[in-house]
Amino acid sequence: MANILDSKIPSGAIEDKWEKAKFENKLVNPANKRKHSVIVVGTGLAGASAAASLGELGYKVKAFCVHESPRRAHSVAAQGGINAAKNYQNDGDSTYRLFYDTVKGGDFRAREANVYRLAEVSANIIDQMVSQGVPFAREYGGTLANRSFGGAQVSRTFYARGQTGQQLLLGAYSQMMRQVDAGTVELRYRREMLDLVVIDGKARGIIVRNLLTGEIEAHEADAVIIASGGYSNVFFLSTNAMNCAVTAAWKAHKRGAYFANPCYTQIHPTCIPVHGENQSKLTLMSESLRNDGRVWVPKAVGDKRHPNDIPENERDYYLERVYPSFGNLAPRDVASRQAKYACDEGRGVNESGKAVYLDFADSIKRLGEEKIAERYGNLFEMYDKITGENPYKRPMMIYPAPHYTMGGLWVDYNLQSTIPGCFVAGEANFSDHGANRLGASALMQGLADGYFVVPYSIGNYLGGTKLNKVTTNDDAFKAAVEGVKKEISTLVNIKGNRTVDSFHKELGNIMWENCGMGRNAAGLKKALEEIPRVREEFWQNVRIPGDPNYLNVELEKAGRVADFLELGELMCRDALEREESCGGHFREEHQDNGEAKRDDANFCHVAAWEYTGNMKTSVRHKEELTFENVHLATRSYK
Amino acid sequence: MSGKHINLTLKVWRQKGSKDQGSFVEYQAKNVSEHASFLEMLDAVNEEIVAKGEEPIAFDHDCREGICGTCGFVIDGEAHGKLKATTVCQLHMRNYNDGETLTIEPFRANSFPVIKDLMVDRSALDRIISSGGYISQNTGNPQDANAILIPKADADEAMSSATCIGCGACVAACKNASAALFTSAKISHLALLPQGAVEKDERALRMVAAMDSEGFGACTTTGACEAACPKEIQLTNISRMNRQFLGAVLTQRPKHKDGGAG
């Protein structure tokens, strides 16, 4: 049997691969497209743009989202911007430079060919979004404005105030709604995917729960695209929206889709610190703030003075000190870790000691308060609302928090998972960010996948695959529906003593302590003992009041936490096996004076996990990575 | 964590489903941290309710960063509560005093049927968008983005209208339950941009018709919507919509039935 992890990277020079792939793709005759149906799960940037494009092409599309409206998808929350190699600033940007920066930023754990394609289509994304009415920031002459963004030394980030994600999502959403109006896209709201149906080895449909009525529905199609986002909520406290879950991807994993690099979590350095016991989630402050804000802590341990009373020479601007060439714009993993070190040394601020200052005093002095307000006004207001403090008068306090997850379902160059006909787009797949997502690159990937990659690869698949007719009356569908119903009835009949959230918090603590910003073998082994214990208790003692045949929020949460309890274990196993540090994965045993120490000789590969029946027996497979264009080198931001 | 803690009495609207009769039920919120958000306060109340084996208060919420537009209900008669320009998820308990009684009920409008408790069905807003709230532009091969020059003032104004999060507070705050602020924000956002100006007449006609057919009331320009809007969407959008709609009605041409060359 051929290697199931065949990346299907086209041959030839990196610049030509995507053109070659597009030309070699099989085509579906326009008149035949309407005979093919495609399911899209999730309607964020990747899902909405995929549904819109496929609808335009003429396929019959069914799009599903857990939200009450696709416009709510968590893509809305991205603040800072989207990268594109337009070189509008004439500062030396190019497709190749964006590619180079992204491979390097991913710490050589991404697939070169995918990243090149991402850089290549980035410019199209901006054109596409502008043409459909995204109100990007403009200069007085009417041209688009750009700014620099964490980790990049050129100004390639396009933005719409601090709401870039929202504006891009509204763009993709409106394009999808246009197709809804045209009748090519059928939209199903408040539906959660609870299983993937595989027939003759191919993905042929999904099972969803109607969250309003509790009804379990079966939907068939010729292909399924999973664009259900990331899984940072495994940590309970994260910057993800409350409904972000791994469930759709996890169910596909249990049906045979390999899960790649689950341990790669991005810890975002600039979040509002934890305030207390009842906190439900963390709020990110855009990384763009680091363009004008200076990060510091007091030099002395335990210095509890008001920040404005601490003189310059008693402050440690540690990012500028440790990384003179990148300073406050050091990449996210590096900046996060340095904040942790400062706090571990007892120099953290806030009552908890788990915060550092992000100070705008110098910029306000240099540029004036008005200019700062123009750049970051809405973020400052948001900070003020949440903390009750005015960041124009007193430095902000920030601390790292789980944000984006780079791991996800394994996909080949065509974004197809190890299950034929099951494609994965956006954050739900693993492919483009390696071990660290740089700022402003997630929006880029979501839209690249949805608008410019998946529509081609779906055509290639449907044009080149013999598909038998299936209906939801087939045994595989019936069995999947029964399985889902059984799991729901098991959950509601436990009638135990503990709330769903209490389990989620317990898991979250274990994950943050042992598989968070720093990991080590002892902690991971401990977590691997604790998680199965929590999982066992969950299945014996969770309490879900109310009716499963109606809107039941506790039941929804319980299903998601059940999946997180499995994923969490896989993340820890993956982290334990990866005996190196790279990007967001920092194994404390593998470092040089606090800097991550990669092991290219042994770990220059993607780890893709196969589910074989239960968590303990999952099998780790490897896709070796080769770097022909950007040569393996140690990152240095000094 | 230190900081002030308060106790509150909550009168919460409980309604099992759209066809059921609803009523207010009283709950005690004890020892609430001033740093908690309003929704985190409700989470804590819900944990207690669930511990008793009862069904928690259902409310819509998601990002909890004031941007997704999912959350929202009425607190003491005000949509999203008493702070200006704030969604309920960004409303923090330091704005309340110890011992206060708060009345919490869903957004009320005929076009927003109650689903359960504080959750309402706002899908009518999506149908207004699908009726024309877009630019007709297929994927692929658009011109270079900088080939369309847009004066900064226009781009900024379009952006200000585009910040609408579609939460529905404007509808709930309006005595006529009008969706004019929401609809006009989208119409303005697109019409202010050269890309969107091409089909502005058709868009205004269709979106206004959709708004009416969804059962939203007429706008009387009293401005309650603007006052309640968490994103400070301005009433001037409604003027712009009205002018466009009237212009479009006056100059409306029948759609060409003539086919293209064979």
PDB file of N, CA, C and O in Angstrom, chain A residues 56 67-69 71-72 86 88 127-128 130 133 138 142 144 167 173 175 178 181 190 242-243 275 280-281 351 385-386 499 543 550-551, chain B residues 1-2 16-17 40 47 51 62-65 85 94 122 126 130 134-135 137-140 144-146 148 150 164-166 189 195 206:
ATOM      1  N   GLU A  56     -20.647  29.583  -6.510  1.00  0.00           N
ATOM      2  CA  GLU A  56     -20.452  30.321  -7.763  1.00  0.00           C
ATOM      3  C   GLU A  56     -20.104  29.394  -8.917  1.00  0.00           C
ATOM      4  O   GLU A  56     -20.546  29.585 -10.044  1.00  0.00           O
ATOM      5  N   HIS A  67     -23.405  28.303  14.954  1.00  0.00           N
ATOM      6  CA  HIS A  67     -23.881  29.609  15.394  1.00  0.00           C
ATOM      7  C   HIS A  67     -25.298  29.873  14.927  1.00  0.00           C
ATOM      8  O   HIS A  67     -25.830  29.191  14.077  1.00  0.00           O
ATOM      9  N   GLU A  68     -25.867  30.950  15.476  1.00  0.00           N
ATOM     10  CA  GLU A  68     -27.193  31.364  15.028  1.00  0.00           C
ATOM     11  C   GLU A  68     -27.105  32.101  13.702  1.00  0.00           C
ATOM     12  O   GLU A  68     -28.092  32.278  13.023  1.00  0.00           O
ATOM     13  N   SER A  69     -25.901  32.547  13.344  1.00  0.00           N
ATOM     14  CA  SER A  69     -25.678  33.169  12.044  1.00  0.00           C
ATOM     15  C   SER A  69     -24.222  32.951  11.677  1.00  0.00           C
ATOM     16  O   SER A  69     -23.355  33.010  12.539  1.00  0.00           O
ATOM     17  N   ARG A  71     -22.307  34.923  10.451  1.00  0.00           N
ATOM     18  CA  ARG A  71     -21.515  36.121  10.715  1.00  0.00           C
ATOM     19  C   ARG A  71     -20.910  36.111  12.116  1.00  0.00           C
ATOM     20  O   ARG A  71     -20.130  36.998  12.456  1.00  0.00           O
ATOM     21  N   ARG A  72     -21.281  35.146  12.952  1.00  0.00           N
ATOM     22  CA  ARG A  72     -20.753  35.092  14.317  1.00  0.00           C
ATOM     23  C   ARG A  72     -19.466  34.283  14.430  1.00  0.00           C
ATOM     24  O   ARG A  72     -18.891  34.208  15.509  1.00  0.00           O
ATOM     25  N   LYS A  86       2.278  42.274  -1.327  1.00  0.00           N
ATOM     26  CA  LYS A  86       1.965  43.241  -2.376  1.00  0.00           C
ATOM     27  C   LYS A  86       3.139  44.178  -2.653  1.00  0.00           C
ATOM     28  O   LYS A  86       3.201  44.803  -3.711  1.00  0.00           O
ATOM     29  N   TYR A  88       3.453  47.055  -1.680  1.00  0.00           N
ATOM     30  CA  TYR A  88       2.960  48.420  -1.932  1.00  0.00           C
ATOM     31  C   TYR A  88       3.852  49.471  -1.278  1.00  0.00           C
ATOM     32  O   TYR A  88       3.882  50.613  -1.696  1.00  0.00           O
ATOM     33  N   ASP A 127      -6.928  41.622  -3.308  1.00  0.00           N
ATOM     34  CA  ASP A 127      -7.726  42.094  -4.447  1.00  0.00           C
ATOM     35  C   ASP A 127      -9.169  41.618  -4.319  1.00  0.00           C
ATOM     36  O   ASP A 127     -10.118  42.380  -4.513  1.00  0.00           O
ATOM     37  N   GLN A 128      -9.308  40.350  -3.984  1.00  0.00           N
ATOM     38  CA  GLN A 128     -10.643  39.752  -3.880  1.00  0.00           C
ATOM     39  C   GLN A 128     -11.464  40.449  -2.793  1.00  0.00           C
ATOM     40  O   GLN A 128     -12.616  40.826  -3.008  1.00  0.00           O
ATOM     41  N   VAL A 130     -11.041  43.408  -1.404  1.00  0.00           N
ATOM     42  CA  VAL A 130     -11.344  44.808  -1.734  1.00  0.00           C
ATOM     43  C   VAL A 130     -12.487  44.858  -2.743  1.00  0.00           C
ATOM     44  O   VAL A 130     -13.427  45.632  -2.613  1.00  0.00           O
ATOM     45  N   GLY A 133     -15.783  44.655  -1.217  1.00  0.00           N
ATOM     46  CA  GLY A 133     -16.229  45.720  -0.330  1.00  0.00           C
ATOM     47  C   GLY A 133     -15.662  45.754   1.069  1.00  0.00           C
ATOM     48  O   GLY A 133     -16.217  46.421   1.938  1.00  0.00           O
ATOM     49  N   ARG A 138      -7.117  53.200   4.441  1.00  0.00           N
ATOM     50  CA  ARG A 138      -6.556  53.855   3.251  1.00  0.00           C
ATOM     51  C   ARG A 138      -5.676  55.028   3.636  1.00  0.00           C
ATOM     52  O   ARG A 138      -5.871  55.657   4.662  1.00  0.00           O
ATOM     53  N   GLY A 142      -5.807  57.660  -1.283  1.00  0.00           N
ATOM     54  CA  GLY A 142      -6.779  56.668  -1.728  1.00  0.00           C
ATOM     55  C   GLY A 142      -6.239  55.256  -1.845  1.00  0.00           C
ATOM     56  O   GLY A 142      -6.986  54.313  -2.085  1.00  0.00           O
ATOM     57  N   LEU A 144      -4.235  51.764  -0.449  1.00  0.00           N
ATOM     58  CA  LEU A 144      -4.370  50.975   0.777  1.00  0.00           C
ATOM     59  C   LEU A 144      -3.225  51.257   1.749  1.00  0.00           C
ATOM     60  O   LEU A 144      -2.083  51.470   1.327  1.00  0.00           O
ATOM     61  N   GLN A 167     -14.261  42.338   9.470  1.00  0.00           N
ATOM     62  CA  GLN A 167     -14.556  42.867   8.146  1.00  0.00           C
ATOM     63  C   GLN A 167     -14.318  41.825   7.058  1.00  0.00           C
ATOM     64  O   GLN A 167     -15.076  41.737   6.094  1.00  0.00           O
ATOM     65  N   TYR A 173     -18.824  36.203   4.269  1.00  0.00           N
ATOM     66  CA  TYR A 173     -20.221  35.884   4.620  1.00  0.00           C
ATOM     67  C   TYR A 173     -21.186  36.489   3.597  1.00  0.00           C
ATOM     68  O   TYR A 173     -22.122  35.832   3.144  1.00  0.00           O
ATOM     69  N   GLN A 175     -20.597  37.188   0.539  1.00  0.00           N
ATOM     70  CA  GLN A 175     -20.494  36.436  -0.711  1.00  0.00           C
ATOM     71  C   GLN A 175     -21.248  35.114  -0.614  1.00  0.00           C
ATOM     72  O   GLN A 175     -21.875  34.666  -1.575  1.00  0.00           O
ATOM     73  N   ARG A 178     -24.901  35.810  -0.831  1.00  0.00           N
ATOM     74  CA  ARG A 178     -25.278  36.063  -2.225  1.00  0.00           C
ATOM     75  C   ARG A 178     -25.596  34.732  -2.913  1.00  0.00           C
ATOM     76  O   ARG A 178     -26.542  34.629  -3.699  1.00  0.00           O
ATOM     77  N   ASP A 181     -28.911  33.478  -1.771  1.00  0.00           N
ATOM     78  CA  ASP A 181     -29.949  34.152  -2.540  1.00  0.00           C
ATOM     79  C   ASP A 181     -30.078  33.517  -3.930  1.00  0.00           C
ATOM     80  O   ASP A 181     -31.175  33.360  -4.461  1.00  0.00           O
ATOM     81  N   ARG A 190     -27.242  26.687  13.517  1.00  0.00           N
ATOM     82  CA  ARG A 190     -27.394  25.991  14.785  1.00  0.00           C
ATOM     83  C   ARG A 190     -27.413  24.473  14.587  1.00  0.00           C
ATOM     84  O   ARG A 190     -28.309  23.774  15.043  1.00  0.00           O
ATOM     85  N   MET A 242     -16.483  31.074  23.033  1.00  0.00           N
ATOM     86  CA  MET A 242     -16.971  29.995  23.881  1.00  0.00           C
ATOM     87  C   MET A 242     -17.370  28.747  23.085  1.00  0.00           C
ATOM     88  O   MET A 242     -17.272  27.627  23.574  1.00  0.00           O
ATOM     89  N   ASN A 243     -17.859  28.935  21.870  1.00  0.00           N
ATOM     90  CA  ASN A 243     -18.338  27.783  21.100  1.00  0.00           C
ATOM     91  C   ASN A 243     -17.263  27.108  20.259  1.00  0.00           C
ATOM     92  O   ASN A 243     -17.561  26.156  19.538  1.00  0.00           O
ATOM     93  N   HIS A 275      -8.201  37.494  35.865  1.00  0.00           N
ATOM     94  CA  HIS A 275      -8.574  38.319  37.007  1.00  0.00           C
ATOM     95  C   HIS A 275      -9.115  37.542  38.192  1.00  0.00           C
ATOM     96  O   HIS A 275      -9.129  38.025  39.311  1.00  0.00           O
ATOM     97  N   SER A 280     -14.264  33.355  32.426  1.00  0.00           N
ATOM     98  CA  SER A 280     -14.729  32.385  31.446  1.00  0.00           C
ATOM     99  C   SER A 280     -13.810  32.300  30.247  1.00  0.00           C
ATOM    100  O   SER A 280     -13.721  31.282  29.587  1.00  0.00           O
ATOM    101  N   LYS A 281     -13.142  33.394  29.935  1.00  0.00           N
ATOM    102  CA  LYS A 281     -12.239  33.364  28.783  1.00  0.00           C
ATOM    103  C   LYS A 281     -11.278  34.527  28.867  1.00  0.00           C
ATOM    104  O   LYS A 281     -11.430  35.396  29.720  1.00  0.00           O
ATOM    105  N   GLU A 351      -1.831  41.999  40.769  1.00  0.00           N
ATOM    106  CA  GLU A 351      -1.908  41.341  42.080  1.00  0.00           C
ATOM    107  C   GLU A 351      -1.466  39.886  41.984  1.00  0.00           C
ATOM    108  O   GLU A 351      -0.905  39.326  42.913  1.00  0.00           O
ATOM    109  N   LYS A 385     -12.682  49.089  29.369  1.00  0.00           N
ATOM    110  CA  LYS A 385     -13.948  48.477  29.779  1.00  0.00           C
ATOM    111  C   LYS A 385     -13.713  47.224  30.610  1.00  0.00           C
ATOM    112  O   LYS A 385     -14.382  46.980  31.607  1.00  0.00           O
ATOM    113  N   ILE A 386     -12.764  46.411  30.172  1.00  0.00           N
ATOM    114  CA  ILE A 386     -12.555  45.130  30.840  1.00  0.00           C
ATOM    115  C   ILE A 386     -11.863  45.299  32.185  1.00  0.00           C
ATOM    116  O   ILE A 386     -12.202  44.646  33.158  1.00  0.00           O
ATOM    117  N   THR A 499     -20.852  19.653  37.369  1.00  0.00           N
ATOM    118  CA  THR A 499     -21.233  20.383  36.160  1.00  0.00           C
ATOM    119  C   THR A 499     -20.194  20.151  35.059  1.00  0.00           C
ATOM    120  O   THR A 499     -19.028  19.817  35.333  1.00  0.00           O
ATOM    121  N   ARG A 543     -23.291  16.020  35.168  1.00  0.00           N
ATOM    122  CA  ARG A 543     -24.727  16.277  35.329  1.00  0.00           C
ATOM    123  C   ARG A 543     -25.224  17.176  34.203  1.00  0.00           C
ATOM    124  O   ARG A 543     -24.728  18.275  34.012  1.00  0.00           O
ATOM    125  N   TYR A 550     -34.407  19.076  22.866  1.00  0.00           N
ATOM    126  CA  TYR A 550     -34.715  20.490  22.789  1.00  0.00           C
ATOM    127  C   TYR A 550     -33.411  21.241  22.982  1.00  0.00           C
ATOM    128  O   TYR A 550     -32.364  20.639  23.193  1.00  0.00           O
ATOM    129  N   LEU A 551     -33.471  22.560  22.882  1.00  0.00           N
ATOM    130  CA  LEU A 551     -32.272  23.346  23.104  1.00  0.00           C
ATOM    131  C   LEU A 551     -31.698  23.025  24.481  1.00  0.00           C
ATOM    132  O   LEU A 551     -32.387  23.162  25.479  1.00  0.00           O
TER     133      LEU A 551
ATOM    134  N   MET B   1      -8.190  36.462  44.440  1.00  0.00           N
ATOM    135  CA  MET B   1      -8.168  37.787  43.793  1.00  0.00           C
ATOM    136  C   MET B   1      -8.971  38.746  44.660  1.00  0.00           C
ATOM    137  O   MET B   1     -10.102  38.467  45.050  1.00  0.00           O
ATOM    138  N   SER B   2      -8.393  39.858  44.944  1.00  0.00           N
ATOM    139  CA  SER B   2      -9.128  40.815  45.773  1.00  0.00           C
ATOM    140  C   SER B   2     -10.042  41.663  44.888  1.00  0.00           C
ATOM    141  O   SER B   2     -10.344  41.316  43.770  1.00  0.00           O
ATOM    142  N   LYS B  16     -39.722  28.633  28.219  1.00  0.00           N
ATOM    143  CA  LYS B  16     -39.243  27.341  27.736  1.00  0.00           C
ATOM    144  C   LYS B  16     -39.062  27.309  26.226  1.00  0.00           C
ATOM    145  O   LYS B  16     -38.089  26.777  25.715  1.00  0.00           O
ATOM    146  N   GLY B  17     -40.017  27.897  25.524  1.00  0.00           N
ATOM    147  CA  GLY B  17     -39.917  27.904  24.066  1.00  0.00           C
ATOM    148  C   GLY B  17     -40.784  29.000  23.492  1.00  0.00           C
ATOM    149  O   GLY B  17     -41.502  29.683  24.233  1.00  0.00           O
ATOM    150  N   GLU B  40     -20.227  36.489  32.936  1.00  0.00           N
ATOM    151  CA  GLU B  40     -19.550  35.619  33.914  1.00  0.00           C
ATOM    152  C   GLU B  40     -20.361  35.553  35.200  1.00  0.00           C
ATOM    153  O   GLU B  40     -20.399  34.513  35.868  1.00  0.00           O
ATOM    154  N   GLU B  47     -24.180  27.912  37.272  1.00  0.00           N
ATOM    155  CA  GLU B  47     -23.517  26.770  37.915  1.00  0.00           C
ATOM    156  C   GLU B  47     -24.322  26.324  39.128  1.00  0.00           C
ATOM    157  O   GLU B  47     -24.476  25.132  39.383  1.00  0.00           O
ATOM    158  N   ALA B  51     -26.275  22.813  39.530  1.00  0.00           N
ATOM    159  CA  ALA B  51     -25.960  21.969  40.688  1.00  0.00           C
ATOM    160  C   ALA B  51     -27.235  21.493  41.380  1.00  0.00           C
ATOM    161  O   ALA B  51     -27.271  20.422  41.975  1.00  0.00           O
ATOM    162  N   ASP B  62     -20.859  34.366  22.583  1.00  0.00           N
ATOM    163  CA  ASP B  62     -19.801  33.556  21.979  1.00  0.00           C
ATOM    164  C   ASP B  62     -18.418  34.150  22.204  1.00  0.00           C
ATOM    165  O   ASP B  62     -17.687  33.658  23.051  1.00  0.00           O
ATOM    166  N   CYS B  63     -18.076  35.233  21.507  1.00  0.00           N
ATOM    167  CA  CYS B  63     -16.676  35.681  21.591  1.00  0.00           C
ATOM    168  C   CYS B  63     -16.346  36.311  22.939  1.00  0.00           C
ATOM    169  O   CYS B  63     -15.223  36.271  23.396  1.00  0.00           O
ATOM    170  N   ARG B  64     -17.342  36.907  23.565  1.00  0.00           N
ATOM    171  CA  ARG B  64     -17.152  37.622  24.833  1.00  0.00           C
ATOM    172  C   ARG B  64     -16.076  38.697  24.724  1.00  0.00           C
ATOM    173  O   ARG B  64     -15.366  38.991  25.685  1.00  0.00           O
ATOM    174  N   GLU B  65     -15.948  39.245  23.536  1.00  0.00           N
ATOM    175  CA  GLU B  65     -15.016  40.359  23.330  1.00  0.00           C
ATOM    176  C   GLU B  65     -15.736  41.545  22.703  1.00  0.00           C
ATOM    177  O   GLU B  65     -15.094  42.471  22.193  1.00  0.00           O
ATOM    178  N   ALA B  85     -22.368  52.330  24.280  1.00  0.00           N
ATOM    179  CA  ALA B  85     -21.447  51.692  23.341  1.00  0.00           C
ATOM    180  C   ALA B  85     -20.795  50.426  23.899  1.00  0.00           C
ATOM    181  O   ALA B  85     -19.593  50.218  23.764  1.00  0.00           O
ATOM    182  N   ARG B  94     -18.403  45.974  38.010  1.00  0.00           N
ATOM    183  CA  ARG B  94     -18.035  47.151  38.800  1.00  0.00           C
ATOM    184  C   ARG B  94     -18.994  48.308  38.539  1.00  0.00           C
ATOM    185  O   ARG B  94     -18.984  49.303  39.257  1.00  0.00           O
ATOM    186  N   ARG B 122     -32.721  35.734  15.555  1.00  0.00           N
ATOM    187  CA  ARG B 122     -32.481  36.945  14.768  1.00  0.00           C
ATOM    188  C   ARG B 122     -32.186  36.624  13.307  1.00  0.00           C
ATOM    189  O   ARG B 122     -31.558  37.420  12.609  1.00  0.00           O
ATOM    190  N   ASP B 126     -30.208  37.929   8.818  1.00  0.00           N
ATOM    191  CA  ASP B 126     -29.465  37.238   7.751  1.00  0.00           C
ATOM    192  C   ASP B 126     -30.238  37.279   6.434  1.00  0.00           C
ATOM    193  O   ASP B 126     -29.648  37.389   5.364  1.00  0.00           O
ATOM    194  N   SER B 130     -29.060  38.470   2.776  1.00  0.00           N
ATOM    195  CA  SER B 130     -29.053  37.652   1.553  1.00  0.00           C
ATOM    196  C   SER B 130     -29.918  38.293   0.461  1.00  0.00           C
ATOM    197  O   SER B 130     -29.795  37.948  -0.707  1.00  0.00           O
ATOM    198  N   TYR B 134     -24.626  42.625  -0.355  1.00  0.00           N
ATOM    199  CA  TYR B 134     -23.331  42.143  -0.847  1.00  0.00           C
ATOM    200  C   TYR B 134     -22.978  42.882  -2.121  1.00  0.00           C
ATOM    201  O   TYR B 134     -23.799  43.616  -2.678  1.00  0.00           O
ATOM    202  N   ILE B 135     -21.751  42.665  -2.561  1.00  0.00           N
ATOM    203  CA  ILE B 135     -21.329  43.154  -3.876  1.00  0.00           C
ATOM    204  C   ILE B 135     -21.250  41.942  -4.788  1.00  0.00           C
ATOM    205  O   ILE B 135     -20.679  40.920  -4.403  1.00  0.00           O
ATOM    206  N   GLN B 137     -19.632  39.900  -6.991  1.00  0.00           N
ATOM    207  CA  GLN B 137     -18.242  39.783  -7.461  1.00  0.00           C
ATOM    208  C   GLN B 137     -17.811  38.345  -7.296  1.00  0.00           C
ATOM    209  O   GLN B 137     -17.699  37.858  -6.175  1.00  0.00           O
ATOM    210  N   ASN B 138     -17.596  37.674  -8.400  1.00  0.00           N
ATOM    211  CA  ASN B 138     -17.181  36.282  -8.299  1.00  0.00           C
ATOM    212  C   ASN B 138     -15.729  36.168  -7.841  1.00  0.00           C
ATOM    213  O   ASN B 138     -14.962  37.120  -7.944  1.00  0.00           O
ATOM    214  N   THR B 139     -15.399  34.978  -7.368  1.00  0.00           N
ATOM    215  CA  THR B 139     -14.045  34.737  -6.873  1.00  0.00           C
ATOM    216  C   THR B 139     -13.042  34.676  -8.014  1.00  0.00           C
ATOM    217  O   THR B 139     -13.307  34.053  -9.033  1.00  0.00           O
ATOM    218  N   GLY B 140     -11.886  35.287  -7.773  1.00  0.00           N
ATOM    219  CA  GLY B 140     -10.785  35.153  -8.715  1.00  0.00           C
ATOM    220  C   GLY B 140     -10.702  36.317  -9.688  1.00  0.00           C
ATOM    221  O   GLY B 140     -11.718  36.908 -10.067  1.00  0.00           O
ATOM    222  N   ASP B 144      -6.192  44.754  -9.501  1.00  0.00           N
ATOM    223  CA  ASP B 144      -5.335  45.040  -8.356  1.00  0.00           C
ATOM    224  C   ASP B 144      -6.058  45.978  -7.390  1.00  0.00           C
ATOM    225  O   ASP B 144      -6.707  46.940  -7.808  1.00  0.00           O
ATOM    226  N   ALA B 145      -5.937  45.674  -6.113  1.00  0.00           N
ATOM    227  CA  ALA B 145      -6.697  46.414  -5.104  1.00  0.00           C
ATOM    228  C   ALA B 145      -6.440  47.915  -5.160  1.00  0.00           C
ATOM    229  O   ALA B 145      -7.340  48.715  -4.929  1.00  0.00           O
ATOM    230  N   ASN B 146      -5.207  48.303  -5.491  1.00  0.00           N
ATOM    231  CA  ASN B 146      -4.904  49.736  -5.524  1.00  0.00           C
ATOM    232  C   ASN B 146      -5.351  50.412  -6.813  1.00  0.00           C
ATOM    233  O   ASN B 146      -5.165  51.605  -6.987  1.00  0.00           O
ATOM    234  N   ILE B 148      -8.392  50.638  -7.453  1.00  0.00           N
ATOM    235  CA  ILE B 148      -9.589  51.357  -7.014  1.00  0.00           C
ATOM    236  C   ILE B 148      -9.142  52.339  -5.938  1.00  0.00           C
ATOM    237  O   ILE B 148      -8.873  51.940  -4.804  1.00  0.00           O
ATOM    238  N   ILE B 150      -9.793  55.044  -3.226  1.00  0.00           N
ATOM    239  CA  ILE B 150     -10.942  55.460  -2.429  1.00  0.00           C
ATOM    240  C   ILE B 150     -10.494  56.551  -1.465  1.00  0.00           C
ATOM    241  O   ILE B 150      -9.543  56.333  -0.695  1.00  0.00           O
ATOM    242  N   CYS B 164     -21.065  47.600  12.261  1.00  0.00           N
ATOM    243  CA  CYS B 164     -22.290  46.985  12.806  1.00  0.00           C
ATOM    244  C   CYS B 164     -22.054  45.500  13.036  1.00  0.00           C
ATOM    245  O   CYS B 164     -21.583  44.802  12.147  1.00  0.00           O
ATOM    246  N   ILE B 165     -22.400  45.031  14.244  1.00  0.00           N
ATOM    247  CA  ILE B 165     -22.184  43.615  14.554  1.00  0.00           C
ATOM    248  C   ILE B 165     -23.472  42.799  14.454  1.00  0.00           C
ATOM    249  O   ILE B 165     -23.482  41.611  14.766  1.00  0.00           O
ATOM    250  N   GLY B 166     -24.553  43.454  14.051  1.00  0.00           N
ATOM    251  CA  GLY B 166     -25.799  42.704  13.832  1.00  0.00           C
ATOM    252  C   GLY B 166     -26.355  42.059  15.078  1.00  0.00           C
ATOM    253  O   GLY B 166     -26.913  40.971  15.032  1.00  0.00           O
ATOM    254  N   HIS B 189     -22.441  51.160   4.075  1.00  0.00           N
ATOM    255  CA  HIS B 189     -21.095  50.581   3.934  1.00  0.00           C
ATOM    256  C   HIS B 189     -20.801  50.281   2.460  1.00  0.00           C
ATOM    257  O   HIS B 189     -19.766  50.678   1.931  1.00  0.00           O
ATOM    258  N   GLN B 195     -16.835  50.155  -5.436  1.00  0.00           N
ATOM    259  CA  GLN B 195     -17.169  48.784  -5.846  1.00  0.00           C
ATOM    260  C   GLN B 195     -18.641  48.482  -5.632  1.00  0.00           C
ATOM    261  O   GLN B 195     -19.245  47.701  -6.356  1.00  0.00           O
ATOM    262  N   ARG B 206     -34.146  46.138  -2.755  1.00  0.00           N
ATOM    263  CA  ARG B 206     -34.320  44.763  -2.272  1.00  0.00           C
ATOM    264  C   ARG B 206     -34.196  44.655  -0.759  1.00  0.00           C
ATOM    265  O   ARG B 206     -34.954  43.937  -0.115  1.00  0.00           O
TER     266      ARG B 206
END
